[in-house]
Coordinates of C-alpha atoms (C1' of nucleotides) in Angstrom, one line a residue:
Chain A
X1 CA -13.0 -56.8 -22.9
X2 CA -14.7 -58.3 -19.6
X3 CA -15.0 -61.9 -21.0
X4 CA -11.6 -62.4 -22.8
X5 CA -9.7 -61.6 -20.3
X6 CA -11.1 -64.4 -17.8
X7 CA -8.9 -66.5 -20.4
X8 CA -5.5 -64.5 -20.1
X9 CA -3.1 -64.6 -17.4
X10 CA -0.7 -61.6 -17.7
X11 CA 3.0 -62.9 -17.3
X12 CA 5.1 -61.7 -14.9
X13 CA 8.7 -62.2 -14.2
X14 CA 9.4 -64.7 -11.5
X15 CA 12.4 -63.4 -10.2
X16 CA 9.5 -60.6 -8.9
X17 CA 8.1 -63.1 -6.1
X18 CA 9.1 -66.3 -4.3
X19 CA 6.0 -67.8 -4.6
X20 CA 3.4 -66.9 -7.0
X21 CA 0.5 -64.9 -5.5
X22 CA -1.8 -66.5 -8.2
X23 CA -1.4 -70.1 -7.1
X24 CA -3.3 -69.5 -3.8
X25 CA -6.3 -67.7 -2.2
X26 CA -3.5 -66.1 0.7
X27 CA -1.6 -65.0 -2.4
X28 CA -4.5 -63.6 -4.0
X29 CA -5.2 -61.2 -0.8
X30 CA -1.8 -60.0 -0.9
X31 CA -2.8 -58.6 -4.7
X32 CA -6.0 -57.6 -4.0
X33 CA -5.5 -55.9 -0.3
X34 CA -2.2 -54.5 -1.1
X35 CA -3.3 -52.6 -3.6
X36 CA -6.4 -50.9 -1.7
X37 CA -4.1 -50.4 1.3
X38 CA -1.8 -49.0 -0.9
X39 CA -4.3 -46.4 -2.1
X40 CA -5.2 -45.7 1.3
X41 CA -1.7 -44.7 3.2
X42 CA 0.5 -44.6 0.6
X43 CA 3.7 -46.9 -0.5
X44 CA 5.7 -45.0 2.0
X45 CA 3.4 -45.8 5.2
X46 CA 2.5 -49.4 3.5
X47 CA 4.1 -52.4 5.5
X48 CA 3.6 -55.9 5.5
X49 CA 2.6 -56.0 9.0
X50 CA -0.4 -53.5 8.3
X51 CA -1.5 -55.5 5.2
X52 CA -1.6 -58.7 7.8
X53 CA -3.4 -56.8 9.8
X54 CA -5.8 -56.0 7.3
X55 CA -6.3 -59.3 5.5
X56 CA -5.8 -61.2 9.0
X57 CA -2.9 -63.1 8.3
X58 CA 0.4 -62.7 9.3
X59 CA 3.3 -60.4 7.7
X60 CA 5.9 -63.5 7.9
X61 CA 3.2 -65.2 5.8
X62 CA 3.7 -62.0 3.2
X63 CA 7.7 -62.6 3.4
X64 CA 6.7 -66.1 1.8
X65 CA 5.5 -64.6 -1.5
X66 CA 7.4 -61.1 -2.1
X67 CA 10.8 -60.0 -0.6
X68 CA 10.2 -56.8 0.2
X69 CA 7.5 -54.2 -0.8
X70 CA 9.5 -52.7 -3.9
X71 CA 9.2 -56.2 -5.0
X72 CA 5.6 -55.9 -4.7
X73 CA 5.5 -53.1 -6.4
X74 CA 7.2 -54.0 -9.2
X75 CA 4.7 -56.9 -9.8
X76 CA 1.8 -54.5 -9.1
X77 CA 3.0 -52.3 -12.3
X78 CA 4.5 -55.2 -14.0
X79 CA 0.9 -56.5 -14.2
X80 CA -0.6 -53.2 -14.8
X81 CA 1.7 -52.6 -17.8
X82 CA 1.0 -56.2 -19.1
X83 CA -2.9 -55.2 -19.1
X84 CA -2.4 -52.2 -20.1
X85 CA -0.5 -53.9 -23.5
X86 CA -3.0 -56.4 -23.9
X87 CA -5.9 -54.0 -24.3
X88 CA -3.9 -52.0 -26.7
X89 CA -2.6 -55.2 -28.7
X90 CA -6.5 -56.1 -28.6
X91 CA -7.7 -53.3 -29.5
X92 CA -5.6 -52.2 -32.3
X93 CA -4.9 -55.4 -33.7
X94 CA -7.4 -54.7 -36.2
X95 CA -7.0 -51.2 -37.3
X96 CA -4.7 -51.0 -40.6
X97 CA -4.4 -46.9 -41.2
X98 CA -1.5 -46.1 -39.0
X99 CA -2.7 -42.6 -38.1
X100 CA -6.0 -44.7 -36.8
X101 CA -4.3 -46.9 -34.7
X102 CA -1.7 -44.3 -33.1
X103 CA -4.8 -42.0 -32.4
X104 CA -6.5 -45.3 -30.5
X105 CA -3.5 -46.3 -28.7
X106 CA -2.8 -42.8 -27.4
X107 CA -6.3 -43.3 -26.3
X108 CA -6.0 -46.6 -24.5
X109 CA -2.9 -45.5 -22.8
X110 CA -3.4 -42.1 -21.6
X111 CA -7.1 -42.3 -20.3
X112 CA -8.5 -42.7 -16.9
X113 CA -9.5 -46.2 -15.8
X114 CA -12.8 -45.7 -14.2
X115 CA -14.5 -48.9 -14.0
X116 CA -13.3 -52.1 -12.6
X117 CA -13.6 -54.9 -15.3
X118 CA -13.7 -57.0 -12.5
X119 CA -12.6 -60.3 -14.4
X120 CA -10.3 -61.0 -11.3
X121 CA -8.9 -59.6 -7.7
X122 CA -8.0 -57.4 -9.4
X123 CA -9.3 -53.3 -9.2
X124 CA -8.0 -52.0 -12.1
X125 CA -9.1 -48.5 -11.0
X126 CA -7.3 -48.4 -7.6
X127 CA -4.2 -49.8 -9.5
X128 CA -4.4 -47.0 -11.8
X129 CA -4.3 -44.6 -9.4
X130 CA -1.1 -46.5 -7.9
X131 CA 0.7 -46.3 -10.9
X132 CA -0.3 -42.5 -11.4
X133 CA 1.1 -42.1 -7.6
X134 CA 4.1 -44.4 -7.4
X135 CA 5.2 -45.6 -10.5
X136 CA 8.1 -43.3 -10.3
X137 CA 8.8 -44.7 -6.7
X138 CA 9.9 -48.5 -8.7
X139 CA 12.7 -47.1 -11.0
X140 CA 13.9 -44.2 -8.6
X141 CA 16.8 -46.3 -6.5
X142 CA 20.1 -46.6 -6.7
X143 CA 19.5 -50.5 -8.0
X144 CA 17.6 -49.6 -11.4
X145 CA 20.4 -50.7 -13.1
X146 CA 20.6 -54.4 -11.8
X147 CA 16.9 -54.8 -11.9
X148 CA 16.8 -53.4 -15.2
X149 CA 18.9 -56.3 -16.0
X150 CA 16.8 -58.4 -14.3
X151 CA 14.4 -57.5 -16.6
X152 CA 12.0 -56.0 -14.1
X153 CA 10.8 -53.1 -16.7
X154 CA 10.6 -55.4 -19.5
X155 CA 7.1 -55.2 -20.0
X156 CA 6.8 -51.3 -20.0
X157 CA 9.7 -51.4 -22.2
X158 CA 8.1 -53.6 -24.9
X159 CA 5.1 -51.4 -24.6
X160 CA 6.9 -48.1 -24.9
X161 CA 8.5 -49.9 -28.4
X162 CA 5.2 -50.9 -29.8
X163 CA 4.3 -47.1 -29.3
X164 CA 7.6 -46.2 -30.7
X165 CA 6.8 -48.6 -33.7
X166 CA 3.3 -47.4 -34.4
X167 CA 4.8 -43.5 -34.7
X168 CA 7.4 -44.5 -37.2
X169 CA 4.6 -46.1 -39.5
X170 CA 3.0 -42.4 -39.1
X171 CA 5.5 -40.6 -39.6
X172 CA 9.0 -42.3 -40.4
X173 CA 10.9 -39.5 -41.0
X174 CA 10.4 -38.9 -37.7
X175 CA 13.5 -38.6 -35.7
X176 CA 12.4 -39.1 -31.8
X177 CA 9.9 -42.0 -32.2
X178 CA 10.9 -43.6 -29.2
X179 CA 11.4 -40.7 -27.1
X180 CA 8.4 -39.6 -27.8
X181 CA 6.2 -42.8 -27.0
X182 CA 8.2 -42.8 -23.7
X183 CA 6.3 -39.0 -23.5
X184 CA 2.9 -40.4 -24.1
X185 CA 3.5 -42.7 -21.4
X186 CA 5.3 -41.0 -18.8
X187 CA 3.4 -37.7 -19.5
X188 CA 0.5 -39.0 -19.4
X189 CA 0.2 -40.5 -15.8
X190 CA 1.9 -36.9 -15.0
X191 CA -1.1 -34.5 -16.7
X192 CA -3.4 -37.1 -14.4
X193 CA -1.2 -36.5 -10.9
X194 CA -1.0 -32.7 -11.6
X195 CA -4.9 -32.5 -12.1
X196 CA -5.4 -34.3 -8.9
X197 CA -2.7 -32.5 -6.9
X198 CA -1.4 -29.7 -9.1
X199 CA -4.4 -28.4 -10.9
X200 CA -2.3 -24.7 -11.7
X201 CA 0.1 -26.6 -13.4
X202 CA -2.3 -28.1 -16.4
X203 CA -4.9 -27.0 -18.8
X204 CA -6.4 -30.5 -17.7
X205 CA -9.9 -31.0 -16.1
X206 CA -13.0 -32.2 -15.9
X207 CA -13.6 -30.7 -19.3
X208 CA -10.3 -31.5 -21.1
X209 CA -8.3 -34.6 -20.8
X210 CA -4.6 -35.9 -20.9
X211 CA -6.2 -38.1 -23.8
X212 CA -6.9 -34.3 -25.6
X213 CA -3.4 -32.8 -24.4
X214 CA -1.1 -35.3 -25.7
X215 CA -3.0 -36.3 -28.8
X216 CA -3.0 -33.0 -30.3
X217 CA 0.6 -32.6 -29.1
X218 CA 1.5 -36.1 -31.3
X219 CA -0.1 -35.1 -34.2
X220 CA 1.2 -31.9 -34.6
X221 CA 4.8 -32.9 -33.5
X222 CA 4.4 -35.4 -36.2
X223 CA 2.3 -32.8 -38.6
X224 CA -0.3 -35.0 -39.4
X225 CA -4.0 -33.8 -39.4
X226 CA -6.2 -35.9 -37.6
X227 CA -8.9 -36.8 -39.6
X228 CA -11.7 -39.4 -39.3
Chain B
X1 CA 26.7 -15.8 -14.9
X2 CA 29.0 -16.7 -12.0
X3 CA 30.3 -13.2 -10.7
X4 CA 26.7 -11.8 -10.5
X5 CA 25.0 -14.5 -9.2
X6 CA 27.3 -13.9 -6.4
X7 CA 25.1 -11.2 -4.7
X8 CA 21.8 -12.4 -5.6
X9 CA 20.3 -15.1 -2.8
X10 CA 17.8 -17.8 -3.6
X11 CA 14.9 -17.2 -1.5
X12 CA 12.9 -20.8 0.1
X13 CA 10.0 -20.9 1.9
X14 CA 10.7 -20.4 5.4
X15 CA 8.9 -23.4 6.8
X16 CA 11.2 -25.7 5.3
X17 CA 14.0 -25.2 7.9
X18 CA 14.0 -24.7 11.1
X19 CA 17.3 -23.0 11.3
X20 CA 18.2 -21.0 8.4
X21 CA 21.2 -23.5 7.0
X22 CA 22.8 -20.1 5.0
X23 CA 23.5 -18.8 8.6
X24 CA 25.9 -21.0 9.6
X25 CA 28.9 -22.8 8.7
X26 CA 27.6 -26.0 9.6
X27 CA 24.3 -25.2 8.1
X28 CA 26.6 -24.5 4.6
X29 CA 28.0 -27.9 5.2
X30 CA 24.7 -29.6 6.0
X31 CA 23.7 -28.0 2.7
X32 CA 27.0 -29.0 0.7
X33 CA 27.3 -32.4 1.6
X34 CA 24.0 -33.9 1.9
X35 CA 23.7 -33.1 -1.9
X36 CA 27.3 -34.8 -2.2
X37 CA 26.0 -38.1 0.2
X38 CA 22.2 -38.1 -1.9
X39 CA 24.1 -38.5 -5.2
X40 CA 26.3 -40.9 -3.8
X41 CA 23.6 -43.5 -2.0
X42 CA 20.4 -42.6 -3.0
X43 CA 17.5 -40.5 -1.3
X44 CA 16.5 -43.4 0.5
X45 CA 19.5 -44.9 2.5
X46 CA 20.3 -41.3 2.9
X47 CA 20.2 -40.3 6.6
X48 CA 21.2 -37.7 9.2
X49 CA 23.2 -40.1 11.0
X50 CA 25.0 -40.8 8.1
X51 CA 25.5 -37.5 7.2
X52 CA 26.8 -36.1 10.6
X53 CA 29.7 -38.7 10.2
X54 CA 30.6 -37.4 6.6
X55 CA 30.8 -33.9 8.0
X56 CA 32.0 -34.6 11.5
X57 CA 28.9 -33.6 13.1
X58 CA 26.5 -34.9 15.0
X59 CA 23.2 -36.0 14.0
X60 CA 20.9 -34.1 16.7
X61 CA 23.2 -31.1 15.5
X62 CA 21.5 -31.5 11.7
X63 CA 17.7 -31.9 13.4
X64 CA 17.8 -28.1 14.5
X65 CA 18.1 -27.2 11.0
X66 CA 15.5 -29.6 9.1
X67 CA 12.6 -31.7 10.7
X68 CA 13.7 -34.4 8.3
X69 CA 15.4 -35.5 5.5
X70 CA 12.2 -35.2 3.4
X71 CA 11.8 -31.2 4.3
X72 CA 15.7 -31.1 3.6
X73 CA 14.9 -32.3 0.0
X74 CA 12.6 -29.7 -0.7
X75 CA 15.1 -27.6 0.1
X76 CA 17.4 -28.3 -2.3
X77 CA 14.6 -28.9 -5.0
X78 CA 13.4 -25.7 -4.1
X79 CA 17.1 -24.2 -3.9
X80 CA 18.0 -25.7 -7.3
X81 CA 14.4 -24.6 -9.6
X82 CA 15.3 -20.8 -7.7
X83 CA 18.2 -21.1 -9.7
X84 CA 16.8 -22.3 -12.7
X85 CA 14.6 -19.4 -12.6
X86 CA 17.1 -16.7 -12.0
X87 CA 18.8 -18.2 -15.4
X88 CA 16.1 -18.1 -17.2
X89 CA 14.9 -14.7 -16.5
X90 CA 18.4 -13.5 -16.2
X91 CA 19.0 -15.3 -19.8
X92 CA 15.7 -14.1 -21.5
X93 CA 15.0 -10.6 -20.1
X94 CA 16.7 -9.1 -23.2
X95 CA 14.8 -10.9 -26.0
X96 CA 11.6 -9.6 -27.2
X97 CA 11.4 -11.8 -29.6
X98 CA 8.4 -14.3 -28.5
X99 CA 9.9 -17.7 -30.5
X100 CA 13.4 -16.7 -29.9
X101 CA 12.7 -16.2 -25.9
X102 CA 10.9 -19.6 -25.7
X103 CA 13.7 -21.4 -27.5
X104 CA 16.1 -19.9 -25.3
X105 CA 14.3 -21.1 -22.3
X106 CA 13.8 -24.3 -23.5
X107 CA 17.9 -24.5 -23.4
X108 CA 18.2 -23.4 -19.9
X109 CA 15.7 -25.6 -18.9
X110 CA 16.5 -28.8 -20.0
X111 CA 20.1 -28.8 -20.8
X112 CA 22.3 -31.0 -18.5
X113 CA 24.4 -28.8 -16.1
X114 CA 28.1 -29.6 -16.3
X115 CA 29.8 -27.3 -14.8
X116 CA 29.6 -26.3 -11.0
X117 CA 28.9 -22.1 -11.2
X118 CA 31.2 -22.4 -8.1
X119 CA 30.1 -19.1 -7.0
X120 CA 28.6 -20.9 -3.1
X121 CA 29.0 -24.4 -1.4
X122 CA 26.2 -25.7 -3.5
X123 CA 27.3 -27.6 -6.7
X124 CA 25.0 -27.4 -9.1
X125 CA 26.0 -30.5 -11.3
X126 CA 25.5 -32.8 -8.6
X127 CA 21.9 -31.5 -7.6
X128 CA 20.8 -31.4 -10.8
X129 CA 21.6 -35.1 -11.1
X130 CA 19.2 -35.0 -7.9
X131 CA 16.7 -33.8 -9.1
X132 CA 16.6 -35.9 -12.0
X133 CA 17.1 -38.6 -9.7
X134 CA 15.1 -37.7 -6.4
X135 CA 12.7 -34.8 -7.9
X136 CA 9.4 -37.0 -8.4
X137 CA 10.2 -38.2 -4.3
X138 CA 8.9 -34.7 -3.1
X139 CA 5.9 -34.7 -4.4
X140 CA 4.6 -38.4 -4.8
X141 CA 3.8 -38.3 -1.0
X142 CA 0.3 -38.3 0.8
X143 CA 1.4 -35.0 2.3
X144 CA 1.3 -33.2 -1.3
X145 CA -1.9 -31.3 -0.9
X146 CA -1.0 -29.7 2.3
X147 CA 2.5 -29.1 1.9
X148 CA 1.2 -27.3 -1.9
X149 CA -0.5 -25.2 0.3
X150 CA 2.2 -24.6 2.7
X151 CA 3.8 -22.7 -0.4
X152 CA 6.5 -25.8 -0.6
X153 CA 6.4 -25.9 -4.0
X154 CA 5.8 -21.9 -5.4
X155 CA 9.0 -21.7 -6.8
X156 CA 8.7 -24.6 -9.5
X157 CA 5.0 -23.5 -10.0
X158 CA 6.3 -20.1 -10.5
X159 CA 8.3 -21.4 -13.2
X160 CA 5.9 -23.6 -14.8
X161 CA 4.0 -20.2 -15.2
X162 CA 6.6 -18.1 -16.5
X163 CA 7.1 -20.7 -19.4
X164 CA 3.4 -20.9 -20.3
X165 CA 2.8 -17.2 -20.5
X166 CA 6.0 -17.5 -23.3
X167 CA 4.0 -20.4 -24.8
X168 CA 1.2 -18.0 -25.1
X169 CA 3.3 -15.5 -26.3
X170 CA 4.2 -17.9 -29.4
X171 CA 1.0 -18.8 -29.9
X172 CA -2.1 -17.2 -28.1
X173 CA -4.7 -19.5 -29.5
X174 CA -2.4 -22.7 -28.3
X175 CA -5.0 -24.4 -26.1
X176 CA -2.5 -26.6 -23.5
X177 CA 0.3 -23.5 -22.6
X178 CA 0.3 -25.1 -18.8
X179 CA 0.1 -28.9 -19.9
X180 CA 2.9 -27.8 -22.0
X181 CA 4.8 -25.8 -20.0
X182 CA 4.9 -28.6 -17.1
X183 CA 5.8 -31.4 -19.7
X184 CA 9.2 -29.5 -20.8
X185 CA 9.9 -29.1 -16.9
X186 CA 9.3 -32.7 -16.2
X187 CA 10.0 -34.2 -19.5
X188 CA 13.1 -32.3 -19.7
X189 CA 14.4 -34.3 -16.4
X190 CA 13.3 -37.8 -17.5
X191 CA 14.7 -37.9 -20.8
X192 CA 17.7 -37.2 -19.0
X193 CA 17.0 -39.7 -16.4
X194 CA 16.1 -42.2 -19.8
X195 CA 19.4 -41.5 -20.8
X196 CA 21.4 -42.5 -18.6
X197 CA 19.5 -45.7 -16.8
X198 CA 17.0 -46.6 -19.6
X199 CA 18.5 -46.1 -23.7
X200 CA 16.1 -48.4 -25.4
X201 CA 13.7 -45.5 -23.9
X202 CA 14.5 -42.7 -25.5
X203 CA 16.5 -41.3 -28.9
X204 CA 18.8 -38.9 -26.3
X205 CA 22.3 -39.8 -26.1
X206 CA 25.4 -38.4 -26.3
X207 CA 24.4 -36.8 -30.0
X208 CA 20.9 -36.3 -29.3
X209 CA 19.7 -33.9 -26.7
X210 CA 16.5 -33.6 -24.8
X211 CA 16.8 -30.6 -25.4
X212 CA 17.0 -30.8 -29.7
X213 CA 13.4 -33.5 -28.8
X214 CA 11.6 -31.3 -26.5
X215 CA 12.8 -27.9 -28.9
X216 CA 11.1 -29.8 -31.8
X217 CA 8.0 -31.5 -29.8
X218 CA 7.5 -28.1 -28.8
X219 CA 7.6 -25.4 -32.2
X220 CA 5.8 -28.3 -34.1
X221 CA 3.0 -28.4 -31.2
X222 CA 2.8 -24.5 -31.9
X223 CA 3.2 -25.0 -35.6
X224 CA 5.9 -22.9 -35.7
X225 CA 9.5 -22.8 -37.5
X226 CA 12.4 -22.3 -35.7
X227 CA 14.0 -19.8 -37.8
X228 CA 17.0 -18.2 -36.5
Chain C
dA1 C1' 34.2 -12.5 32.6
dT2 C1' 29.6 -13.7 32.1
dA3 C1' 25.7 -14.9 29.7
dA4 C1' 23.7 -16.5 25.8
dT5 C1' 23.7 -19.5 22.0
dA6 C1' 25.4 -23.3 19.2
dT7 C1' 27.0 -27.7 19.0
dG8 C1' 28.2 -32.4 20.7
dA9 C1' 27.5 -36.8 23.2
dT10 C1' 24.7 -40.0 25.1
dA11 C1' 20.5 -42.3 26.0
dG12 C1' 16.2 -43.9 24.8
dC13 C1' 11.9 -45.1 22.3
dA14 C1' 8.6 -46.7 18.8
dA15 C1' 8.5 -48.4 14.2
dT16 C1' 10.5 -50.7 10.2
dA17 C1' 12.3 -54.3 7.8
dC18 C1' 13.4 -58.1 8.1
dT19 C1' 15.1 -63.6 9.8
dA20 C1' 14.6 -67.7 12.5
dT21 C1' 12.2 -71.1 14.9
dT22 C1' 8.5 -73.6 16.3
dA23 C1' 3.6 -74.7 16.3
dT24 C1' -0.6 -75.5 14.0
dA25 C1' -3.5 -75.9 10.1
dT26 C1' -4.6 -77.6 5.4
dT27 C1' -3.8 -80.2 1.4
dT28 C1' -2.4 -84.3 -1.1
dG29 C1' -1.2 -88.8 -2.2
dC30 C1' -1.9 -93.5 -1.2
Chain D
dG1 C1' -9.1 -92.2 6.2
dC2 C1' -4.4 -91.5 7.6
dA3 C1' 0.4 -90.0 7.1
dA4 C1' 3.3 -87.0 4.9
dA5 C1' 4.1 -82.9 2.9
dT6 C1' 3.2 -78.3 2.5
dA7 C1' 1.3 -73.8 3.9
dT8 C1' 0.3 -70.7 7.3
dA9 C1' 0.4 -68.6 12.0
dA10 C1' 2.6 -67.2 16.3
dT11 C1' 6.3 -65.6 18.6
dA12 C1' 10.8 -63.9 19.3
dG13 C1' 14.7 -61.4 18.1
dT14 C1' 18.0 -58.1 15.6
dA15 C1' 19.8 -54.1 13.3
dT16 C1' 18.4 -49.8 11.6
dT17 C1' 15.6 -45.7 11.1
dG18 C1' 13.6 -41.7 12.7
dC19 C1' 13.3 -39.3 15.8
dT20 C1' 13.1 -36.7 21.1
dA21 C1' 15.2 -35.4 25.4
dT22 C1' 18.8 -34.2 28.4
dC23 C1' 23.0 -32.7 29.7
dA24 C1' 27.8 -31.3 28.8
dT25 C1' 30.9 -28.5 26.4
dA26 C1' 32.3 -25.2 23.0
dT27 C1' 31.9 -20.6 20.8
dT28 C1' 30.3 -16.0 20.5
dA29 C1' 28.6 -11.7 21.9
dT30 C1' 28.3 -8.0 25.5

DNA sequence: ATAATATGATAGCAATACTATTATATTTGC
DNA sequence: GCAAATATAATAGTATTGCTATCATATTAT
């Protein structure tokens, strides 16, 4: 994984910033800082003026490259997404039996990042924990429906129909294929918050993982056996 | 349901007001239209300012009751899953049937609400668009560990139980009854939320119910029929 | 009628979420 | 290497938010 993706630039929408973080070392702070101050206090309690603080710049510099902080976050999980669809993409590309390849990507998309494949500014595992926190926090306002049509989500949305795709070649009979990919997704950043915060509230521990949860939910919804 | 419910009293955690809001007439209208203002602007431009000028009241007047907005949400969260659980158990006492009992909860849980029980101030249609709007907001905080311990969140943990000890009931050797349990609570709400902001997300719509998805996600899980 | 309590009006304060302006670096193009 | 262009920093300012405090006026209870 490490190498490749020194190669790939994850795309994001450019209606997300007014100047791209990438094409400067400021810009590239503003990624990389933001997202460990964001870990630290929280979206709520994260303002540009702390994150100038922190990087030792100042928050009118910040108001060059993202309008506002739900802007930022939107790029934040935009990117996240687009990683998150390029490893499966990658890593499934190969794999011809469909049952296979839905048992992999359920895998690549429900388990917990825990090591930084450091190819960039990037800390994928900090970021993971955002989205597990505040990912919610980006599509709960009043103006989802206008950034939806801005095409804001489009990423999670193709990824959530490649899931959708790879059920229906399990199983096309199937009649909730997209529903449920949008289950493996959402479901399972949830099982990850609830073991952090929640624990009474899922069989999920140190022992037994979302990845276990949801996969046997799948293939039993879908009545397949899993066999290898 | 209506006539009866009007003698039974949804019991929150005391810490969450400051001033009991059912004691009042202004704390009933505190009550009534900050779920009327919420639906109509969003959690987050929703404010006690605001909402003193709706009702006529002013906005030091709405502090004696709640600290702030945020405790005033788990208020009504808390208000609305007491009510959830009175159905359920109200709906479900009867049935010894272990499968029938679960489907019927399913039902209560994740149906949409369309018609205000009438029977208070508080209507129900609007705050259950809430808390498929606004729910994930009281939680996703850096306050969630202490304010789980504070007991702000016993009712909906109480309910999560309830529904995995019926999952058990199905099927004793199911090894996920509390992953489960919390994915029809919190799956229930966001294929609703799906719905209505994001189609391509789900197969819900006006023919399609989460609740028909999540009824069959869930008896297949269990490897069970749903014979009636 | 008086005392207690609830509500309303007003003021004020620190923080947030910006915008605007001007000054100073830094980069680039010739 | 220098001027011009561009990027960043510093400072100031504004409306709104999220409160707290104080005092005045209703309302209710005894």
């Amino acid at each position: 994984m490490d190498r490749l993706l020194q190669g790939v630039q994850i795309r994001i929408n450019e209606k997300l910033y007014l100047k791209d973080p990438e094409s400067s070392g400021l810009g590239k702070k503003i990624i990389e800082f933001s997202i460990q101050l964001i870990n630290e206090i929280g979206f709520e309690s994260f303002t540009f003026k702390k994150l100038g603080l922190q990087i030792g710049s100042n928050e009118s510099s910040i108001y060059r490259y993202f309008e506002n902080k739900h802007k930022l976050l939107l790029y934040l999980t935009s990117w996240y997404w687009g990683w998150m669809e390029y490893q499966l993409v990658f890593a499934t590309n190969s794999i011809s039996n469909p049952k296979e390849k839905l048992l992999k990507s359920i895998l690549i998309i429900t388990r917990e990042i825990k090591e930084d494949s450091s190819f960039s500014h990037i800390n994928e595992v900090l970021l993971n924990k955002i989205v597990i926190n505040e990912y919610s926090k980006s599509y709960t306002t009043k103006e989802v429906d206008t950034e939806n049509k801005e095409g804001f989500y489009s990423i999670y949305k193709r990824l959530v129909g490649r899931l959708g795709e790879m059920i229906s070649l399990v199983d096309a009979d199937y009649q909730y294929p997209t529903s449920l990919a949008s289950t493996i997704l959402e479901n399972g950043l949830h099982q990850h918050f609830l073991k952090e915060h929640f624990p009474s509230l899922t069989d999920c521990n140190n022992q037994v993982t979302p990845t276990q949860f949801l996969t046997h939910l799948v293939f039993n919804t879908l009545n397949q056996k899993i066999d290898e």
